[in-house]
Short mmCIF file of N, CA, C and O in Angstrom, two decimals:
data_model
loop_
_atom_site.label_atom_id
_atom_site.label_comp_id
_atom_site.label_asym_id
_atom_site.label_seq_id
_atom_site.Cartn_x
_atom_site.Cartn_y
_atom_site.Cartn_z
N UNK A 7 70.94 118.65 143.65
CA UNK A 7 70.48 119.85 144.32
C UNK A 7 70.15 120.89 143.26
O UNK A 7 70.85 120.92 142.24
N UNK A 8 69.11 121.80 143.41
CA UNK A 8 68.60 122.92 142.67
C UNK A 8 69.66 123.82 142.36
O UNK A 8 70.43 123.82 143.32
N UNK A 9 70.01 124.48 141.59
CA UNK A 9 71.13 125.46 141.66
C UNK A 9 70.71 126.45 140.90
O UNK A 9 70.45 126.02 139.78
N UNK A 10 70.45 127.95 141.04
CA UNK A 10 70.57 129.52 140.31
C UNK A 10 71.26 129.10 139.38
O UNK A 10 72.29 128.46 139.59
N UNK A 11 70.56 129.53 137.56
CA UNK A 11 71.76 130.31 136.69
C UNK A 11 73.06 130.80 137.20
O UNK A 11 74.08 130.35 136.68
N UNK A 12 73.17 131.80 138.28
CA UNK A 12 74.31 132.82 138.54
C UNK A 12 75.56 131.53 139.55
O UNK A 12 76.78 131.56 139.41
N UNK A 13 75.10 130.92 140.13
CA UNK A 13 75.57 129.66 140.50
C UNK A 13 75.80 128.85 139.47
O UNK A 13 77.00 128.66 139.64
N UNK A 14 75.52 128.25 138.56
CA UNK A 14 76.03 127.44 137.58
C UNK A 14 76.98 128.10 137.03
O UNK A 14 78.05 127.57 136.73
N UNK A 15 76.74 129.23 136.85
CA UNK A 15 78.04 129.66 136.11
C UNK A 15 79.03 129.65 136.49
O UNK A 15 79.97 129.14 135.89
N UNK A 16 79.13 130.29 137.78
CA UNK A 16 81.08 129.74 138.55
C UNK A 16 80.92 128.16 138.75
O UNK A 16 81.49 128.26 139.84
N UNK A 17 80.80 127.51 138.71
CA UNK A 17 80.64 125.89 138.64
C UNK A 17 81.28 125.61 137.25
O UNK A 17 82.21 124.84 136.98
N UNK A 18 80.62 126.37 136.48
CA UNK A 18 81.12 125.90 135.14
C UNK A 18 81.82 126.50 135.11
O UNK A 18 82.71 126.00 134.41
N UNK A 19 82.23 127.91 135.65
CA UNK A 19 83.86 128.12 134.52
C UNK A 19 84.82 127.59 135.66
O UNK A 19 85.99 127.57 135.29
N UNK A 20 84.57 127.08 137.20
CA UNK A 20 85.48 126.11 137.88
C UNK A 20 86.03 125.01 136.85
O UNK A 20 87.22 124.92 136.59
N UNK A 21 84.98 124.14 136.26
CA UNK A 21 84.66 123.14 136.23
C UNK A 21 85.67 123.07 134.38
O UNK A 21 86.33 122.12 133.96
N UNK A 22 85.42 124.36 133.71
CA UNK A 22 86.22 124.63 133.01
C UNK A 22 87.87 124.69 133.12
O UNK A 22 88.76 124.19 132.43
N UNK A 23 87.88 125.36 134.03
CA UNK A 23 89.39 125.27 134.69
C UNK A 23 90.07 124.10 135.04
O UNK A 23 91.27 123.83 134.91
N UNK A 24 89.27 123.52 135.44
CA UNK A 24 89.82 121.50 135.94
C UNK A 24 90.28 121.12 134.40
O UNK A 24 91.28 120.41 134.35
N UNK A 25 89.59 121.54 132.97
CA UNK A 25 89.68 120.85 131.96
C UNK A 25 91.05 121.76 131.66
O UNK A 25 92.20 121.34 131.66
N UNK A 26 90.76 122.63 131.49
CA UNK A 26 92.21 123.43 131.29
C UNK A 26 93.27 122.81 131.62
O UNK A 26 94.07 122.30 130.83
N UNK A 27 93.35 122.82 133.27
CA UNK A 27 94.57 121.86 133.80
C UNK A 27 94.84 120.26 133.09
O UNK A 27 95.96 119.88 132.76
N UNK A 28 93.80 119.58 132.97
CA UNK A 28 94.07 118.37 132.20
C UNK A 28 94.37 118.63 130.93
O UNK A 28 95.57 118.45 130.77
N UNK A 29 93.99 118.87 130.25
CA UNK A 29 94.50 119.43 129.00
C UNK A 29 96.06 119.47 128.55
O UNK A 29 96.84 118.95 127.76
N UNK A 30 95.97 120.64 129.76
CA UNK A 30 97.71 121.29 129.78
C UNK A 30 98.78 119.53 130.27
O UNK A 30 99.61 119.13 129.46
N UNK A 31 98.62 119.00 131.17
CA UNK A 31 98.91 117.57 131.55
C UNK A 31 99.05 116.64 130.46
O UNK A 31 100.04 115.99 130.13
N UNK A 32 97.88 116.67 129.92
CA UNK A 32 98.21 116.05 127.98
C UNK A 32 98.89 116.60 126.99
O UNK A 32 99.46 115.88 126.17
N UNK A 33 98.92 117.99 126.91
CA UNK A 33 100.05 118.39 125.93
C UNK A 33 101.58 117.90 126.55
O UNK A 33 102.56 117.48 125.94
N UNK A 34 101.40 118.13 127.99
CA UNK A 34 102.42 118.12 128.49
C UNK A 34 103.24 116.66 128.66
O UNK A 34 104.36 116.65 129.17
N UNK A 35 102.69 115.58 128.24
CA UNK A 35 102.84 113.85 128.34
C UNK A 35 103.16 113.93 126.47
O UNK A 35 104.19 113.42 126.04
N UNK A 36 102.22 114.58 125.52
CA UNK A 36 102.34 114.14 124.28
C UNK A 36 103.56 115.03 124.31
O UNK A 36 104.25 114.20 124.90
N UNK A 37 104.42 116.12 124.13
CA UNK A 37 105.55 116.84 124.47
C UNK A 37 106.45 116.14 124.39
O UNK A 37 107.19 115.87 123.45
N UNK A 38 106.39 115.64 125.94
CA UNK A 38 107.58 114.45 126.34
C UNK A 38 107.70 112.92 125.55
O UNK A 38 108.75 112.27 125.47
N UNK A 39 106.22 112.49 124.95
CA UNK A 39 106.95 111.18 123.98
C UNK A 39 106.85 111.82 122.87
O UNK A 39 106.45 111.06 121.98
N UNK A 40 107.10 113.29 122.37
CA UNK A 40 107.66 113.91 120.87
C UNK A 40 109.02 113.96 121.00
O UNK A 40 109.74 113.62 120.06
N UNK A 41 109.55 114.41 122.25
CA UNK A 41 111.04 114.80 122.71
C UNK A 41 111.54 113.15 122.62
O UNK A 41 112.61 112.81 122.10
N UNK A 42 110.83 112.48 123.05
CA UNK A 42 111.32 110.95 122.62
C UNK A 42 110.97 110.19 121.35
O UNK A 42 110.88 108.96 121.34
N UNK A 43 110.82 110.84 120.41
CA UNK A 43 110.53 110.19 119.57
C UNK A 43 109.87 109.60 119.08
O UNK A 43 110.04 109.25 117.91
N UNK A 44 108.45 109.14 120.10
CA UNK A 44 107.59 108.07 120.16
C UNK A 44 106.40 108.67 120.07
O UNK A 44 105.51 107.88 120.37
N UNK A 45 106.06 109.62 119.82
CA UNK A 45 104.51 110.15 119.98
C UNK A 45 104.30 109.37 118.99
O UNK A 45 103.53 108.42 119.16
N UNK A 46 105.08 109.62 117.39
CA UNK A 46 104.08 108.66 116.26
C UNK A 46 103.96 107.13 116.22
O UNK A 46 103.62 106.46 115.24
N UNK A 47 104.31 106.67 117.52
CA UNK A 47 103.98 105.35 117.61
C UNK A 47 103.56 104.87 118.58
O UNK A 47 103.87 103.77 119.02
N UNK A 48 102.47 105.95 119.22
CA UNK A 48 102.59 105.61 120.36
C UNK A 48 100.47 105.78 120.15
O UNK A 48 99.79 106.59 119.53
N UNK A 49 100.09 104.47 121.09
CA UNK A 49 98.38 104.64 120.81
C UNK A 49 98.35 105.85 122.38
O UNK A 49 99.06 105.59 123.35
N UNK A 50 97.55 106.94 122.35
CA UNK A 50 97.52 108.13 123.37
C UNK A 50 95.70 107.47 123.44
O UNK A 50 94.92 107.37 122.49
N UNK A 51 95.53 107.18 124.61
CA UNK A 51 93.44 107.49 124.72
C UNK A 51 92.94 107.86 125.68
O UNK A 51 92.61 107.04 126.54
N UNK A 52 92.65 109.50 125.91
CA UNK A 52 92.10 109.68 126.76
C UNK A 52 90.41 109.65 126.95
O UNK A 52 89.70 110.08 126.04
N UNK A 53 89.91 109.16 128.04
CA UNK A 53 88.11 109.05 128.00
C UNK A 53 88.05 109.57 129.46
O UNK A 53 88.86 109.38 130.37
N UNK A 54 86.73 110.37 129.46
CA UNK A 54 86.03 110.71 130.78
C UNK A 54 85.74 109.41 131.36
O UNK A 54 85.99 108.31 130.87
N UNK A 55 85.06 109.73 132.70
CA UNK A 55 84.53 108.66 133.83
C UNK A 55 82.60 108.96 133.81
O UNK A 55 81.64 108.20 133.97
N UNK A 56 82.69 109.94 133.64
CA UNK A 56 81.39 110.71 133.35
C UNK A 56 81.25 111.87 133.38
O UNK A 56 82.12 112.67 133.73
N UNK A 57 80.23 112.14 133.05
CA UNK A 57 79.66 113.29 132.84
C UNK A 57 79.13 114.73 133.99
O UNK A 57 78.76 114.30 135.09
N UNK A 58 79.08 115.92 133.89
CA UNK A 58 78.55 116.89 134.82
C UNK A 58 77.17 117.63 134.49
O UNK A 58 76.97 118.23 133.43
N UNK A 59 76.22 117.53 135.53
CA UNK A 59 75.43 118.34 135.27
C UNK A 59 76.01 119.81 135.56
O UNK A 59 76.38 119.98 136.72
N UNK A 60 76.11 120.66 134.87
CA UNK A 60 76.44 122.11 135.27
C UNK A 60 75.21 122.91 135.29
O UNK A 60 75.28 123.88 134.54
N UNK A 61 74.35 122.81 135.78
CA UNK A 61 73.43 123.83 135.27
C UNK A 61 72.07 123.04 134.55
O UNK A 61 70.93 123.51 134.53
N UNK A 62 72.42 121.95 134.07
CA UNK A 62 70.84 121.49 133.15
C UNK A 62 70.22 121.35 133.94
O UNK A 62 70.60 121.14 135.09
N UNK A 63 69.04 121.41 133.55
CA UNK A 63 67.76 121.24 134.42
C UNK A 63 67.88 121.63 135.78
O UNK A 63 67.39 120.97 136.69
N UNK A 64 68.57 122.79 135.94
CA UNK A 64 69.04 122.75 136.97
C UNK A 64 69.64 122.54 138.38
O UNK A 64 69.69 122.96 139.54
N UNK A 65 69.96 121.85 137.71
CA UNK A 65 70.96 120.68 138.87
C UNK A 65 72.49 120.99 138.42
O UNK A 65 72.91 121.50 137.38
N UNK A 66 73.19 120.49 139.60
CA UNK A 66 74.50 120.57 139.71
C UNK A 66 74.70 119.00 139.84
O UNK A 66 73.77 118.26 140.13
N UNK A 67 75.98 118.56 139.60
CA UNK A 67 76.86 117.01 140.02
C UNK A 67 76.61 115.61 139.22
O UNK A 67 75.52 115.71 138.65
N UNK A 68 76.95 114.90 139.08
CA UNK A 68 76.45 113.91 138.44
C UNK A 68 76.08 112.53 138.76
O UNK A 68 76.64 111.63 138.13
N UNK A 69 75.11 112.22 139.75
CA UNK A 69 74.10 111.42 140.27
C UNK A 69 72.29 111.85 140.08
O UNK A 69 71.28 111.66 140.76
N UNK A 70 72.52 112.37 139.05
CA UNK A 70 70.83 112.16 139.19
C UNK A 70 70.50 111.54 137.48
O UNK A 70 70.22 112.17 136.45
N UNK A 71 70.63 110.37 137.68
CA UNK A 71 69.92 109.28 136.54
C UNK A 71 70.70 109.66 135.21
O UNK A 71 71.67 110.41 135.08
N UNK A 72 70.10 109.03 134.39
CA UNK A 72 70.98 108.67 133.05
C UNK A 72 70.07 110.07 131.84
O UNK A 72 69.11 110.08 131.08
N UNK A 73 70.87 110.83 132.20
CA UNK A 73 71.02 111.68 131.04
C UNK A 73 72.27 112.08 130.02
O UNK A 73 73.37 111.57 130.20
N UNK A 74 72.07 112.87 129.13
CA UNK A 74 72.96 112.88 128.27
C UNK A 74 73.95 113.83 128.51
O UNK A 74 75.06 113.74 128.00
N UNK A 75 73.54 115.03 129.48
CA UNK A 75 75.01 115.21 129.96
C UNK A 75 75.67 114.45 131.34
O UNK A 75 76.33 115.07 132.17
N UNK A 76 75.38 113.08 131.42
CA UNK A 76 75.95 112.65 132.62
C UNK A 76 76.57 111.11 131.40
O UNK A 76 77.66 110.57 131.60
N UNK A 77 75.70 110.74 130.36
CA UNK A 77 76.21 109.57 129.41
C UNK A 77 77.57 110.16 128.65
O UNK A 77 78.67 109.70 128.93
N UNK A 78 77.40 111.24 127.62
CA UNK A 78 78.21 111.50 126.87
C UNK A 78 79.26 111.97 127.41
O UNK A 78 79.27 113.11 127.89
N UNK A 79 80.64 110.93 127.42
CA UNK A 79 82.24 111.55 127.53
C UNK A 79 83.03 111.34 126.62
O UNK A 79 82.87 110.44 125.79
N UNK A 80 84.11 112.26 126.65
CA UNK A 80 84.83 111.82 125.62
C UNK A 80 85.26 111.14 125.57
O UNK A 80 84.98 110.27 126.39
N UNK A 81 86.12 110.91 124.78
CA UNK A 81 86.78 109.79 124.11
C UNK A 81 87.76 110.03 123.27
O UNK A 81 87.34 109.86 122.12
N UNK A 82 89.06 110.39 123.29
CA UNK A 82 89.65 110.86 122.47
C UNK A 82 91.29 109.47 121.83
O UNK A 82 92.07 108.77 122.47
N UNK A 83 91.16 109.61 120.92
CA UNK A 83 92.27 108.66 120.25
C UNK A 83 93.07 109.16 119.39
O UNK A 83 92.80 109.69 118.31
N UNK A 84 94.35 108.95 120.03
CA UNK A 84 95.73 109.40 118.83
C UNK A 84 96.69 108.19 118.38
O UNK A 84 97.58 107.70 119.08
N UNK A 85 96.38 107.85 117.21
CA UNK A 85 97.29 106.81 116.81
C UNK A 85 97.57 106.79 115.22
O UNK A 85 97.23 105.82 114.54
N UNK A 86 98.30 108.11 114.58
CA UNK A 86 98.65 108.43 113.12
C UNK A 86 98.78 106.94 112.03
O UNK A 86 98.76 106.99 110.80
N UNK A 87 98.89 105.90 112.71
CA UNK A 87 99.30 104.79 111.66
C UNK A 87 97.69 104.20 111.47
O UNK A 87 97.29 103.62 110.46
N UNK A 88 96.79 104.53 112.84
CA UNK A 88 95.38 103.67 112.53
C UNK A 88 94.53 104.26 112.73
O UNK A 88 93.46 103.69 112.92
N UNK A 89 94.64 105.99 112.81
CA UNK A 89 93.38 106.79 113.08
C UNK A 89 93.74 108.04 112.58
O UNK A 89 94.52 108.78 113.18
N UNK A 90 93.01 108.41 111.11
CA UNK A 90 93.08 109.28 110.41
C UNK A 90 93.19 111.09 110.91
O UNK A 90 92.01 111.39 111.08
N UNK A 91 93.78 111.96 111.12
CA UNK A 91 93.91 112.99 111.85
C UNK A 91 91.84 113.82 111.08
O UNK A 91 91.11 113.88 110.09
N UNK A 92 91.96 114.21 112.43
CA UNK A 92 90.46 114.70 112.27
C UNK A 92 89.02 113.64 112.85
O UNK A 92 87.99 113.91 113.48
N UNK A 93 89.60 112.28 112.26
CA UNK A 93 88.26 111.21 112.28
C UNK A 93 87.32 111.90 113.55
O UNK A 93 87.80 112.35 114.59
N UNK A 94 86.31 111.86 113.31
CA UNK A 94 85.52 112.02 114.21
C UNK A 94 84.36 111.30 113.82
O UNK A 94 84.00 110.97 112.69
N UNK A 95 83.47 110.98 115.64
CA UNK A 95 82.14 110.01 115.43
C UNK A 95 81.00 110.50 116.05
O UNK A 95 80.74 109.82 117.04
N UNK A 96 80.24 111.39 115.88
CA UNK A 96 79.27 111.83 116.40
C UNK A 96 78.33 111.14 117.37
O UNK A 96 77.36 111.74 117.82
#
């Protein structure tokens, strides 16, 4: 669906807020296997499902075809014995 600039924007800082909360959920899991001892041995991987249009091309949601903000998610990996702090892959 078509969506206003002024509409994308509360979408996105909603949509911001969802990440916030997950976020906070992951500090809050890596926390608890530090309090146990195990964070440094422990493989952590979080990855998206997909992607959001917020606003590009003006569209909202993510069903309209294979673009790059609906392809690119993260991907994130914590494992100090086999993944160098920082590594990153563009």
């Amino acid at each position: 669906e078509s969506v206003s600039p002024a509409h994308a924007e509360i979408i996105g800082r909603v949509y911001d807020s969802a990440l916030h909360y997950v976020d906070a959920r992951i500090a809050e899991l890596a926390e608890a296997l530090q309090r146990a001892g195990q964070l440094d041995s422990t493989l952590l991987v979080v990855v998206g499902d997909h992607g959001q249009q917020l606003g590009e091309r003006g569209r909202l949601g993510s069903a309209d075809g294979l673009h790059d903000s609906l392809l690119r998610v993260p991907l994130l990996v914590r494992c100090p014995t086999l993944v160098p702090q920082g590594f990153a892959i563009e």
